[in-house]
Short mmCIF file of C-alpha atoms (C1' of nucleotides) in Angstrom, two decimals:
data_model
loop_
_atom_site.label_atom_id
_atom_site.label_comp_id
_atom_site.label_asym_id
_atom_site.label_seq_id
_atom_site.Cartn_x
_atom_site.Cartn_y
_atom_site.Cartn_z
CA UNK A 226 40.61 22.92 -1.24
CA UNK A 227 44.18 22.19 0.14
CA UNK A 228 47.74 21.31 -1.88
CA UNK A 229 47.96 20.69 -5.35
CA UNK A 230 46.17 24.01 -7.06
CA UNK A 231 49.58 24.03 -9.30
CA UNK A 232 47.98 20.28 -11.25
CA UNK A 233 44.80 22.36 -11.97
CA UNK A 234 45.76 23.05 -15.54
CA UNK A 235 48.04 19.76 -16.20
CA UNK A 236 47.36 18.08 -19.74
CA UNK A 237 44.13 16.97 -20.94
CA UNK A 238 45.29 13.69 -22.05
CA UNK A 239 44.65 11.97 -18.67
CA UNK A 240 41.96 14.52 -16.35
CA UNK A 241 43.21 16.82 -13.58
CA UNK A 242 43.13 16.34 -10.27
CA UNK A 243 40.36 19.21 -10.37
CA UNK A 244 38.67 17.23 -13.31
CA UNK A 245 38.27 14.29 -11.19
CA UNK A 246 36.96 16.06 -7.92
CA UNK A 247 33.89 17.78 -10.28
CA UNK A 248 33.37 14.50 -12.49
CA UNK A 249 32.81 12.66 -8.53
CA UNK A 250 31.20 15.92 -7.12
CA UNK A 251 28.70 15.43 -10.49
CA UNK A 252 28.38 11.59 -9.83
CA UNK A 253 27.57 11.98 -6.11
CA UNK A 254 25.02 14.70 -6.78
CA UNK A 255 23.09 12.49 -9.55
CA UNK A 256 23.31 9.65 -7.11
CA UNK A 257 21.36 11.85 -4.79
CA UNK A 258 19.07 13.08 -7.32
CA UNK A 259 18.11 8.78 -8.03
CA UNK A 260 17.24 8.50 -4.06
CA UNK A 261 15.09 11.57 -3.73
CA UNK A 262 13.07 10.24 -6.50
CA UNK A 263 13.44 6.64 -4.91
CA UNK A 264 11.56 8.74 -1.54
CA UNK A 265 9.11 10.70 -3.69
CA UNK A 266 8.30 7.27 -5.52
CA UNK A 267 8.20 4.81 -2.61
CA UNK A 268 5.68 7.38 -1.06
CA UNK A 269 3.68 7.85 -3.89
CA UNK A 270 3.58 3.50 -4.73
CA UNK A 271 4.71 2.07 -1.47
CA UNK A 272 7.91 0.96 -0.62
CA UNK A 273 7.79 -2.60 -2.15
CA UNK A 274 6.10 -0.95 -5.07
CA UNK A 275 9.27 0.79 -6.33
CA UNK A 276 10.52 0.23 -9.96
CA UNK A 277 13.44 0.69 -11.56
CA UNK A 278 11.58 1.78 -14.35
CA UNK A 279 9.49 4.49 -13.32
CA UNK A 280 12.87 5.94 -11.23
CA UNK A 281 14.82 6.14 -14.40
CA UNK A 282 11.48 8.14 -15.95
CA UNK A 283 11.57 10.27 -12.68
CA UNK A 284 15.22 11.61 -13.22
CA UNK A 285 15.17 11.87 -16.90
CA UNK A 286 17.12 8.42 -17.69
CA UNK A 287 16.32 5.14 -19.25
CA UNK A 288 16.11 2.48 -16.44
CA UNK A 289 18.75 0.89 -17.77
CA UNK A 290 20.92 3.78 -17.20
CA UNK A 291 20.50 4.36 -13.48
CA UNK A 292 22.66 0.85 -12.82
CA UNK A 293 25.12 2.87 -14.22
CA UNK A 294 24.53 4.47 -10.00
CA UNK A 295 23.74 1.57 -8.08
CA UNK A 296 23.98 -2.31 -9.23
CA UNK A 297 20.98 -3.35 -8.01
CA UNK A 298 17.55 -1.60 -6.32
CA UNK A 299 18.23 -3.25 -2.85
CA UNK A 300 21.65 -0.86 -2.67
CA UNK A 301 19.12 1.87 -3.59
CA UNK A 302 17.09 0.70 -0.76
CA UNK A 303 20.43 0.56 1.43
CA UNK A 304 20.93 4.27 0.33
CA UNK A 305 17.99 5.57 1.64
CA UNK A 306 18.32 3.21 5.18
CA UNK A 307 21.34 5.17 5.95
CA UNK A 308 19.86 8.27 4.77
CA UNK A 309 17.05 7.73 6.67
CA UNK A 310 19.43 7.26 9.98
CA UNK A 311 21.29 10.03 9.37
CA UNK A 312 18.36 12.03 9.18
CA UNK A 313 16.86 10.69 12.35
CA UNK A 314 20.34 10.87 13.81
CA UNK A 315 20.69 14.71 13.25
CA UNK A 316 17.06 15.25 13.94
CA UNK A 317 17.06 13.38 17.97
CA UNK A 318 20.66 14.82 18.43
CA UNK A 319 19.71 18.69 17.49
CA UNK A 320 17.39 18.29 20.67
CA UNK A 321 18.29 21.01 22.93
CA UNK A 322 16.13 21.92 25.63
CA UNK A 323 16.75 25.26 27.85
CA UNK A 324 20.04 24.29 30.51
CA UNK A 325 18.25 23.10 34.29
CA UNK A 326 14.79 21.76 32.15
CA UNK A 327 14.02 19.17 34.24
CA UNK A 328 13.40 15.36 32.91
CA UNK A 329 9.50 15.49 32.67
CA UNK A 330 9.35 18.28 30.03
CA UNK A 331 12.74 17.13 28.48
CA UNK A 332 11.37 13.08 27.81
CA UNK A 333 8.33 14.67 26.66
CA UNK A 334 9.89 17.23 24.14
CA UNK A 335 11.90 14.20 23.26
CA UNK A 336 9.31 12.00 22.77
CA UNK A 337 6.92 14.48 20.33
CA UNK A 338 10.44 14.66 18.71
CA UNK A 339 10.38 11.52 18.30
CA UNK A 340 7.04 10.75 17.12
CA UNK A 341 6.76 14.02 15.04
CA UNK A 342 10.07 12.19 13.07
CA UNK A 343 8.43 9.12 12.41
CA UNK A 344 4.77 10.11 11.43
CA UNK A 345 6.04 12.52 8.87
CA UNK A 346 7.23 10.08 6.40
CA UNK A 347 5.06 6.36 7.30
CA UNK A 348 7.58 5.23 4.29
CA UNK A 349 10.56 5.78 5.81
CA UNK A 350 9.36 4.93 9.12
CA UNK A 351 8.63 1.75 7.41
CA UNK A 352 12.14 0.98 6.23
CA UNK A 353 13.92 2.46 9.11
CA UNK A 354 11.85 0.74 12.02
CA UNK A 355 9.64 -1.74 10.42
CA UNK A 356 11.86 -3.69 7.99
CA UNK A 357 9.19 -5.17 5.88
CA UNK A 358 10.59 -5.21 2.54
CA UNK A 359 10.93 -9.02 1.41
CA UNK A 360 14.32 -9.38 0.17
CA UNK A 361 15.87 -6.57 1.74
CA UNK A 362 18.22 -6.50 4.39
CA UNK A 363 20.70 -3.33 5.15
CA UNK A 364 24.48 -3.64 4.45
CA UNK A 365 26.67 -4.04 7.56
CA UNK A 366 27.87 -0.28 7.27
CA UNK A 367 24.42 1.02 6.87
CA UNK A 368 23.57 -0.99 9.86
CA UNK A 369 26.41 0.39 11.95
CA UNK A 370 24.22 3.53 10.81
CA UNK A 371 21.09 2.16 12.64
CA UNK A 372 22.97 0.77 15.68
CA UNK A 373 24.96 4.09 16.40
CA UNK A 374 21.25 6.19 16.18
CA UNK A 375 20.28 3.38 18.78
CA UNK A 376 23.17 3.96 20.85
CA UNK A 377 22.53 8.07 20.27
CA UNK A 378 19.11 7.67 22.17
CA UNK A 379 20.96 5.63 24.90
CA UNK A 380 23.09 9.11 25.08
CA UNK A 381 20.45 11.64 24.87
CA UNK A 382 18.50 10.06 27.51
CA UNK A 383 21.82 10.22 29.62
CA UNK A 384 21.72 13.83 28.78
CA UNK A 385 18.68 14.22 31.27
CA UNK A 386 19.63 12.00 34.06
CA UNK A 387 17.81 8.42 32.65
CA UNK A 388 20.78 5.68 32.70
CA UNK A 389 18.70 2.60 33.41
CA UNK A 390 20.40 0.48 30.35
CA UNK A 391 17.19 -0.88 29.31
CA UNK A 392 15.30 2.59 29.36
CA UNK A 393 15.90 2.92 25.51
CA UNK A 394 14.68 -0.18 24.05
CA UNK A 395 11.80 0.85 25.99
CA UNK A 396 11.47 3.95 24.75
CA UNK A 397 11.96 2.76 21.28
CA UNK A 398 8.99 0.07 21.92
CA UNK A 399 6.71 2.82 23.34
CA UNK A 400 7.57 5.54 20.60
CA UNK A 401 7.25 2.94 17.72
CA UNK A 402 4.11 1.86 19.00
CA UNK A 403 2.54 5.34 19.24
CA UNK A 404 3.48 5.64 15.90
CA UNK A 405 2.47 2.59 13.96
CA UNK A 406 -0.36 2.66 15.38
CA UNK A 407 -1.24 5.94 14.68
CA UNK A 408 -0.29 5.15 11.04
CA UNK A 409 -2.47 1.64 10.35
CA UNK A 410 -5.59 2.60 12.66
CA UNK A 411 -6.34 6.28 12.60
CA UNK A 412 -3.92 8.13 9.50
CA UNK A 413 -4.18 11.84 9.76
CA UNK A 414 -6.09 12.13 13.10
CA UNK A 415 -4.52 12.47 16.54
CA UNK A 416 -5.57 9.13 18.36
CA UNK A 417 -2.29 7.94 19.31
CA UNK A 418 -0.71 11.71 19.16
CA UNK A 419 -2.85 12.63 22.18
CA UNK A 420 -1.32 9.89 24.41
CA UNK A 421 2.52 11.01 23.23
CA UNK A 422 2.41 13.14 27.07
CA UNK A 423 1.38 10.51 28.90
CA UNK A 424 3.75 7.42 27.52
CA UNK A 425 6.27 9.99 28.06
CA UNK A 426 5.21 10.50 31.70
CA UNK A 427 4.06 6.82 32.65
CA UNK A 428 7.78 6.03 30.88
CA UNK A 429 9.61 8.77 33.35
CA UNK A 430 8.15 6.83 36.18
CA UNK A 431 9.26 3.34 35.24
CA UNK A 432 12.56 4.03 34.41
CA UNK A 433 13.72 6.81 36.86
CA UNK A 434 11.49 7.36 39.35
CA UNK A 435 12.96 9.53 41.20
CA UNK A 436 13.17 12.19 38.23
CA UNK A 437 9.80 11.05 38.08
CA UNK A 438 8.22 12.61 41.83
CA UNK A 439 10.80 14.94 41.83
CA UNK A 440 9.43 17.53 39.81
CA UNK A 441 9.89 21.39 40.15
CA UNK A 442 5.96 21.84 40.02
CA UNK A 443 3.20 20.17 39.75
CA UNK A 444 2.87 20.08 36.01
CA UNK A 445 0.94 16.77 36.19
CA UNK A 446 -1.44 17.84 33.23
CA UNK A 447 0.09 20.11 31.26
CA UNK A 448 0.79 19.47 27.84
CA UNK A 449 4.45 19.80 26.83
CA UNK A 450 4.88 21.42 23.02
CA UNK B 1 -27.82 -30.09 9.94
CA UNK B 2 -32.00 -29.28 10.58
CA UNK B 3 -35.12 -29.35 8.79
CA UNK B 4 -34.79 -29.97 4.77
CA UNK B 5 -34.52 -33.87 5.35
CA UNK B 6 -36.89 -34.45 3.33
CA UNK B 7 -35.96 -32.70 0.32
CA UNK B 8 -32.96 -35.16 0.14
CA UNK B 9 -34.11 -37.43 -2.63
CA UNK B 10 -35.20 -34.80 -4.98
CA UNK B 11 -35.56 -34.40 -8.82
CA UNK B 12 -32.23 -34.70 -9.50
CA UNK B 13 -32.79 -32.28 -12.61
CA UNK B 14 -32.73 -29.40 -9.96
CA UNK B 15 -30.04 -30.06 -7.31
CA UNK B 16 -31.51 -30.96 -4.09
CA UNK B 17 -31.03 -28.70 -1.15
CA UNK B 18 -29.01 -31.10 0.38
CA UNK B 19 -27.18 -31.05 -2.93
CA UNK B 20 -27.01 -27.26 -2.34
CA UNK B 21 -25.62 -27.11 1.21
CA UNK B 22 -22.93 -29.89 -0.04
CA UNK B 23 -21.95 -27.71 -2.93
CA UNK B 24 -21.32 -24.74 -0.84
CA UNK B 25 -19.62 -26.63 2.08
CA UNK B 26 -17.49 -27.98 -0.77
CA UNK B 27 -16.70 -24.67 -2.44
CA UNK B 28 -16.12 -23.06 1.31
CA UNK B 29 -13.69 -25.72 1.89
CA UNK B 30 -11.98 -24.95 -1.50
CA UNK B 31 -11.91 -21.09 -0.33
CA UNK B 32 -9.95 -22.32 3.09
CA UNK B 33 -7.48 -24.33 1.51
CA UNK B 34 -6.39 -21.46 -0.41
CA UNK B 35 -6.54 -19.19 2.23
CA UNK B 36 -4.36 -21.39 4.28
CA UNK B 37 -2.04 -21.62 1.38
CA UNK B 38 -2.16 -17.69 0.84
CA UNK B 39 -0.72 -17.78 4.57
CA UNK B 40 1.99 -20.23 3.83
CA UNK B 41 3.24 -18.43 0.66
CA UNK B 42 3.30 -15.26 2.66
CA UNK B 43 5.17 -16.27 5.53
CA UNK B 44 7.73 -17.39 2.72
CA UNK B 45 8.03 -15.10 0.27
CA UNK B 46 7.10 -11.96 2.44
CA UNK B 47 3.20 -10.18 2.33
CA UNK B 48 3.58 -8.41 -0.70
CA UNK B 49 5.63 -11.38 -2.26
CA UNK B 50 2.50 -13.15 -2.52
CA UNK B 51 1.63 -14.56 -6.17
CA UNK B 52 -1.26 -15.89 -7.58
CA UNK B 53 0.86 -18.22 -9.85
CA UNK B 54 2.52 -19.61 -6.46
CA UNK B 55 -1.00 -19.90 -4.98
CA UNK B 56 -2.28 -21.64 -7.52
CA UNK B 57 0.34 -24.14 -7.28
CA UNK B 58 0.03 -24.51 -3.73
CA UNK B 59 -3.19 -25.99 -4.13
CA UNK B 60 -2.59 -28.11 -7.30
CA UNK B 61 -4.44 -25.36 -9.52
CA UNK B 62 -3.73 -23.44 -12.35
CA UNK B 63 -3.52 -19.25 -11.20
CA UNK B 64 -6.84 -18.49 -13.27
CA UNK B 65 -8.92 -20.94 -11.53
CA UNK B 66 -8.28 -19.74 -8.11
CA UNK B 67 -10.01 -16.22 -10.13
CA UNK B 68 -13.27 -19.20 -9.02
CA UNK B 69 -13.39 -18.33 -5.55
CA UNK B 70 -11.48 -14.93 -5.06
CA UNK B 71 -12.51 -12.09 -7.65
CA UNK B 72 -8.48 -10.62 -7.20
CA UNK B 73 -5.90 -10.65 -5.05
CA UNK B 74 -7.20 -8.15 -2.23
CA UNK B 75 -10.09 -10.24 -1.47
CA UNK B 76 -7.67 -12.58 -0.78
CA UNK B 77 -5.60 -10.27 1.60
CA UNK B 78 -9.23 -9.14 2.66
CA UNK B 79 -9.69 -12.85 4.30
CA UNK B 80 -7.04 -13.14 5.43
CA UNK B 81 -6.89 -10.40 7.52
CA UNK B 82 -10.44 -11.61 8.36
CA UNK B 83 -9.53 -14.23 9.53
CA UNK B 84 -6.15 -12.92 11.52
CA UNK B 85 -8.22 -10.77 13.40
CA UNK B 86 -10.90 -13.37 14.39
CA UNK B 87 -7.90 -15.79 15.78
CA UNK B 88 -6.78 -12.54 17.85
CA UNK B 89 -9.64 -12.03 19.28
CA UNK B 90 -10.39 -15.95 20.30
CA UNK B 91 -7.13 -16.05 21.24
CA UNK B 92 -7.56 -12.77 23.67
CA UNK B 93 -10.91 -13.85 24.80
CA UNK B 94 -10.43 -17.28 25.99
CA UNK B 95 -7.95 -15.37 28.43
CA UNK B 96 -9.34 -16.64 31.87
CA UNK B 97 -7.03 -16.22 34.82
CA UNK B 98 -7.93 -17.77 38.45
CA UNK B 99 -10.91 -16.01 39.78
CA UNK B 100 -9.51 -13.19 42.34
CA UNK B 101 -6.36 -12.59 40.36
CA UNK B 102 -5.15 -9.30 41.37
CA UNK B 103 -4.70 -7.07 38.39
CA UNK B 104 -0.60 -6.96 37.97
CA UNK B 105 -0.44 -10.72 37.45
CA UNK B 106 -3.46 -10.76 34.88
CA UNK B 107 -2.02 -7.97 33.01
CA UNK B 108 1.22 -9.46 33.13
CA UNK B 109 -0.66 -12.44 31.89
CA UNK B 110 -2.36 -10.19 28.97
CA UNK B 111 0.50 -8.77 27.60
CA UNK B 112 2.66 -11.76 27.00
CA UNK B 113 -0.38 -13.64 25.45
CA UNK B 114 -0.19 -10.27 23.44
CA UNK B 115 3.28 -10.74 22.43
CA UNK B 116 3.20 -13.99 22.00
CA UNK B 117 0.73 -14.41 19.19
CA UNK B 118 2.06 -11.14 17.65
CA UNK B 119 5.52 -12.31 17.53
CA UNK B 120 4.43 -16.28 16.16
CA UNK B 121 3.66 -15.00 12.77
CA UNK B 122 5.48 -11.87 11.93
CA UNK B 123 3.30 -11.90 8.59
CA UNK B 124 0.45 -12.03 10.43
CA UNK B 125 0.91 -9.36 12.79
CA UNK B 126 1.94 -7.61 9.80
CA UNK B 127 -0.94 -7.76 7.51
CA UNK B 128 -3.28 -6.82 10.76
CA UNK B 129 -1.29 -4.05 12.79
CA UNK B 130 0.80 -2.50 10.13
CA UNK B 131 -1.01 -2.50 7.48
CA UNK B 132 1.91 -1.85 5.10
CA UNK B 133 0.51 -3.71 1.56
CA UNK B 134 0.34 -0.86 -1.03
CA UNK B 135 -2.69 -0.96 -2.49
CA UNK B 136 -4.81 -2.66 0.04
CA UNK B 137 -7.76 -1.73 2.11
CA UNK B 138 -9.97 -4.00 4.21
CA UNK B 139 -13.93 -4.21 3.27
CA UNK B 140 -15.89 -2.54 5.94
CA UNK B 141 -16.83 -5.98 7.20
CA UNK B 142 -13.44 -7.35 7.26
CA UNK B 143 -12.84 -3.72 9.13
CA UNK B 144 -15.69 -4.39 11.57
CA UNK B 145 -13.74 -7.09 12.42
CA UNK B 146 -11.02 -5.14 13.78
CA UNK B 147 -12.66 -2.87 15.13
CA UNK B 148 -14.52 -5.38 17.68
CA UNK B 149 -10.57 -6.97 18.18
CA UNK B 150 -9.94 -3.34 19.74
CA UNK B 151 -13.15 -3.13 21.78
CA UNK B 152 -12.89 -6.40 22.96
CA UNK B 153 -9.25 -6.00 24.64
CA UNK B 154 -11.04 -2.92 26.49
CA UNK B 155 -14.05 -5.25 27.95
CA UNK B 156 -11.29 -7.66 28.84
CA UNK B 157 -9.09 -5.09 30.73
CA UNK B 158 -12.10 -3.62 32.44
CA UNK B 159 -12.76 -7.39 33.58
CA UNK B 160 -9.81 -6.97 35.81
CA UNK B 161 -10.34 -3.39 36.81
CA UNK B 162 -8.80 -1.39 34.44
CA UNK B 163 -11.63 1.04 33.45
CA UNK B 164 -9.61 4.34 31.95
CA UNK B 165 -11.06 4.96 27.97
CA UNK B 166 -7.79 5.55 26.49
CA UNK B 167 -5.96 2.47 28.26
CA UNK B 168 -6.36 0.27 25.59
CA UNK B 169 -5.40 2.47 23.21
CA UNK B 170 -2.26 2.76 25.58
CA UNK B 171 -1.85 -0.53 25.74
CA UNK B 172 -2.16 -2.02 22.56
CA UNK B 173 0.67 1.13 21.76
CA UNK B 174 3.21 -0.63 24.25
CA UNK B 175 2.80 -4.61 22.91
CA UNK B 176 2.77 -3.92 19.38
CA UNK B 177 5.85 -1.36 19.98
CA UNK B 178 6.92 -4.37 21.51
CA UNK B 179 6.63 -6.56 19.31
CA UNK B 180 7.56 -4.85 16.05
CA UNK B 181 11.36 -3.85 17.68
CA UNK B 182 11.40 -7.37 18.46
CA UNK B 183 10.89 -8.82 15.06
CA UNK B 184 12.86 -5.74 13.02
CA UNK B 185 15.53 -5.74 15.48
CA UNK B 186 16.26 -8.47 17.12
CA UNK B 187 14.47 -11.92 15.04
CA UNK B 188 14.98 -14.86 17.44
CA UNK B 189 16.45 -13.13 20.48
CA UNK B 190 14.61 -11.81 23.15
CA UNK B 191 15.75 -8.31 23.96
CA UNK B 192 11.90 -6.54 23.91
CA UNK B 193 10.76 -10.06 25.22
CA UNK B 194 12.51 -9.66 28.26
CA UNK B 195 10.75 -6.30 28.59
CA UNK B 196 7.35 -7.67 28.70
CA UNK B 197 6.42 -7.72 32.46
CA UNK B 198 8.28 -4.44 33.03
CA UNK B 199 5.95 -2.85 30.46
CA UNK B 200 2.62 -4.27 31.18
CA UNK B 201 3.72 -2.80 35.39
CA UNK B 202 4.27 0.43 34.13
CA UNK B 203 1.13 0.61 31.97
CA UNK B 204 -1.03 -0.76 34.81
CA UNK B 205 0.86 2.03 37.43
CA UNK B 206 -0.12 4.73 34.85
CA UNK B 207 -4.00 3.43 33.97
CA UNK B 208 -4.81 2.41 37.51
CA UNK B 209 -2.19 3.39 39.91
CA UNK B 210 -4.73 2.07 43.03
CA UNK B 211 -4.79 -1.60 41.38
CA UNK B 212 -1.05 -0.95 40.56
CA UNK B 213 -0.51 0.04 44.62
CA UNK B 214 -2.84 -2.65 46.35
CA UNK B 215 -1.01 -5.87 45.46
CA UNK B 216 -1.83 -8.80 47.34
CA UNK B 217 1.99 -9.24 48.29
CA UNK B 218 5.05 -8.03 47.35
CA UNK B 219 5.80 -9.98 43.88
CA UNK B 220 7.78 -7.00 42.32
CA UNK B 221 10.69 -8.67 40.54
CA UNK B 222 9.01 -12.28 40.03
CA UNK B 223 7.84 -12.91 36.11
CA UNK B 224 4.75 -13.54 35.51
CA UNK B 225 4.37 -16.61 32.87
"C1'" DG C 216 -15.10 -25.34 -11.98
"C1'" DT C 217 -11.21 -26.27 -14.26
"C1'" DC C 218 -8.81 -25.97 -18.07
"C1'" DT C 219 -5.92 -23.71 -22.29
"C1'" DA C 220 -4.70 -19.70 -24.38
"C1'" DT C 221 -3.47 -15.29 -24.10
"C1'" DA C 222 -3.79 -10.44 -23.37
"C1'" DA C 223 -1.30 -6.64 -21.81
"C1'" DT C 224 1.93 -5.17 -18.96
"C1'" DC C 225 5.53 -4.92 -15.74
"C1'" DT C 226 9.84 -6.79 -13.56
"C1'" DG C 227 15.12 -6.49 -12.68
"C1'" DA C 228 19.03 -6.84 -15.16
"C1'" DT C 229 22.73 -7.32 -19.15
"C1'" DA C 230 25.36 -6.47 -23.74
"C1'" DG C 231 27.25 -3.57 -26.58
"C1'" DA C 232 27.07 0.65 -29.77
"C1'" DC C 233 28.29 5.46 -29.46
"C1'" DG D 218 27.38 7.46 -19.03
"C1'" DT D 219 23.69 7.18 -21.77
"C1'" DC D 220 21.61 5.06 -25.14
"C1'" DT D 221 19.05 0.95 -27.93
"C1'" DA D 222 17.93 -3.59 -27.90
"C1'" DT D 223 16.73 -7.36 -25.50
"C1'" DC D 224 16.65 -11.17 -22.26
"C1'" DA D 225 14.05 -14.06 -19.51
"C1'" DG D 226 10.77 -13.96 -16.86
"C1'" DA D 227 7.20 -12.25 -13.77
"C1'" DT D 228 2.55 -10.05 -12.84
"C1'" DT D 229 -2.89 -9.82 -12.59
"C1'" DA D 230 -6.63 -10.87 -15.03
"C1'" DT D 231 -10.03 -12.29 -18.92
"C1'" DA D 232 -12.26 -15.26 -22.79
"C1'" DG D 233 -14.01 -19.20 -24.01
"C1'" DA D 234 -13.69 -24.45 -24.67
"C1'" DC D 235 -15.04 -28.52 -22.16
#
DNA sequence: GTCTATAATCTGATAGAC
DNA sequence: GTCTATCAGATTATAGAC
């Protein structure tokens, strides 16, 4: 957008500065195209049951040709680990309950949040939490990914007056259980989804107790939507 | 082992009984070993890295004859999971804490008896709380199976006084949230391990806060091993 | 029950023409 | 950057001899 507008219509023998910005803007957007296809497929055949070959059918390309995007399938894979952060990233950070909510409803708001996330795509909940593909393992910048959304809950939690350090990896354990369970033993029905209140509650108590009994009202069995 | 003794020296034209019984013990045998194999191969080559070429060699056969014993691969995963279960619940059952326990410690107790067979076998706990292999399903035996694992940790927890319906579900929630941010996030170390007492306290204030209340003596910040 | 042979297909990945 | 051609091998599973 800024500086050199005068190069736009240099000679074609070697490609404008504007030539290059659209050939990468095209590039980035067919990379894009390869890992929403990689999400449709891995949901349609399982995660481990992704092929090169039926990718390359999915966007219109001989297999072949889609290593012209990424070298190998595990850097697809990577792609869609730090897409998958990002996405939970924006989606936990976005949370932005009504100023003086106190930390009952908030951890529960945060918690359906949470859960909501993670049931709504097993697959990616898969790669992002469960890390079962064989060979796979994230590259050290996608992990930074996965660490900083870690580090993001630490925050958020802050945000309503929980600062016990371990709180989080709590959390995490309690929300990812929820989840996978839900998932494995009881797909589509609310088994798990009915408890989301209560973990919330039960981990309000254990972690800041005081927030805990301090509540404006007794709310004790309301549900929090 | 009874009755039949007789029928031992047969007409050998028609295999005996006994001839009968040692054929099947034989060919049950045969099914273990490859089962046992199966497990092996998994835990090295991931679940859904599992071969029938590799099993075969495993157990010194060619791939088609193991086709003998197991009609396809998913009967394979189907006994396996079987079997998995079965060792859970043994392993949960044979649970027997000092008579007059008070409820904290044998909870305590519980959960890292929990994590600690989840964690051992990260395929394991895989193939039976995840459930992430594409195209497999457990048979509805194999299923009943399960099923009993779940009912059985509620007859255990009501054996020390924890009586609330949807505990169990609660509970089995926080260990395998537990354990699955343990393997996926931190192989090796212990930074959910750690969290194992704190969790199964706040479960047991939030399921039976009277049993949670009445402890014998004040053994808040001891571990329980 | 185990073997050989093989079907029929899928796998990830590379070389080189255009 | 996309293609054809192809490698080099894997996969599950079946047919039929012994």
């Amino acid at each position: 957008m800024s500086g050199n507008s005068n190069a736009v219509r240099s000679a074609k023998a070697s490609p404008s500065r504007a030539g290059l910005d659209r050939r990468a803007a095209r590039r980035a957007s067919t990379r894009q195209e390869i890992v929403d296809a990689a999400w449709q497929l891995a949901r349609e055949h399982g995660l481990s049951g992704l092929s090169m070959r039926d990718l390359g059918d999915r966007v219109g390309m001989r297999a072949q040709s889609v290593y012209s995007y990424f070298a190998s399938k595990d850097e697809i894979y990577d792609a869609m680990f730090r897409e998958g952060y990002a996405a939970f990233v924006e989606r936990m950070d976005d949370y932005d309950p009504a100023p003086g909510t106190d930390a009952r409803t908030s951890l529960r708001l945060f918690a359906h949040r949470h859960f909501a996330f993670c049931t709504s795509d097993p697959v990616r909940f898969q790669l992002l939490f469960l890390r079962t593909i064989p060979g796979f393992e994230p590259s050290p910048e996608s992990y930074a990914v996965a660490v900083r959304a870690l580090a993001s809950i630490q925050t958020t939690m802050a945000r309503f007056g929980v600062t016990d350090p371990d709180a989080s990896d709590l959390a995490t354990a309690v929300f990812t259980g929820l989840t996978s369970q839900q998932i494995a033993n009881d797909p589509g029905g609310d088994r798990w989804e009915r408890l989301v209140d209560r973990a919330a509650d039960m981990l309000l108590a254990e972690v800041a107790p005081h927030l805990h009994d301090a509540r404006p009202e007794s709310n004790e069995d309301e549900e929090t939507r």
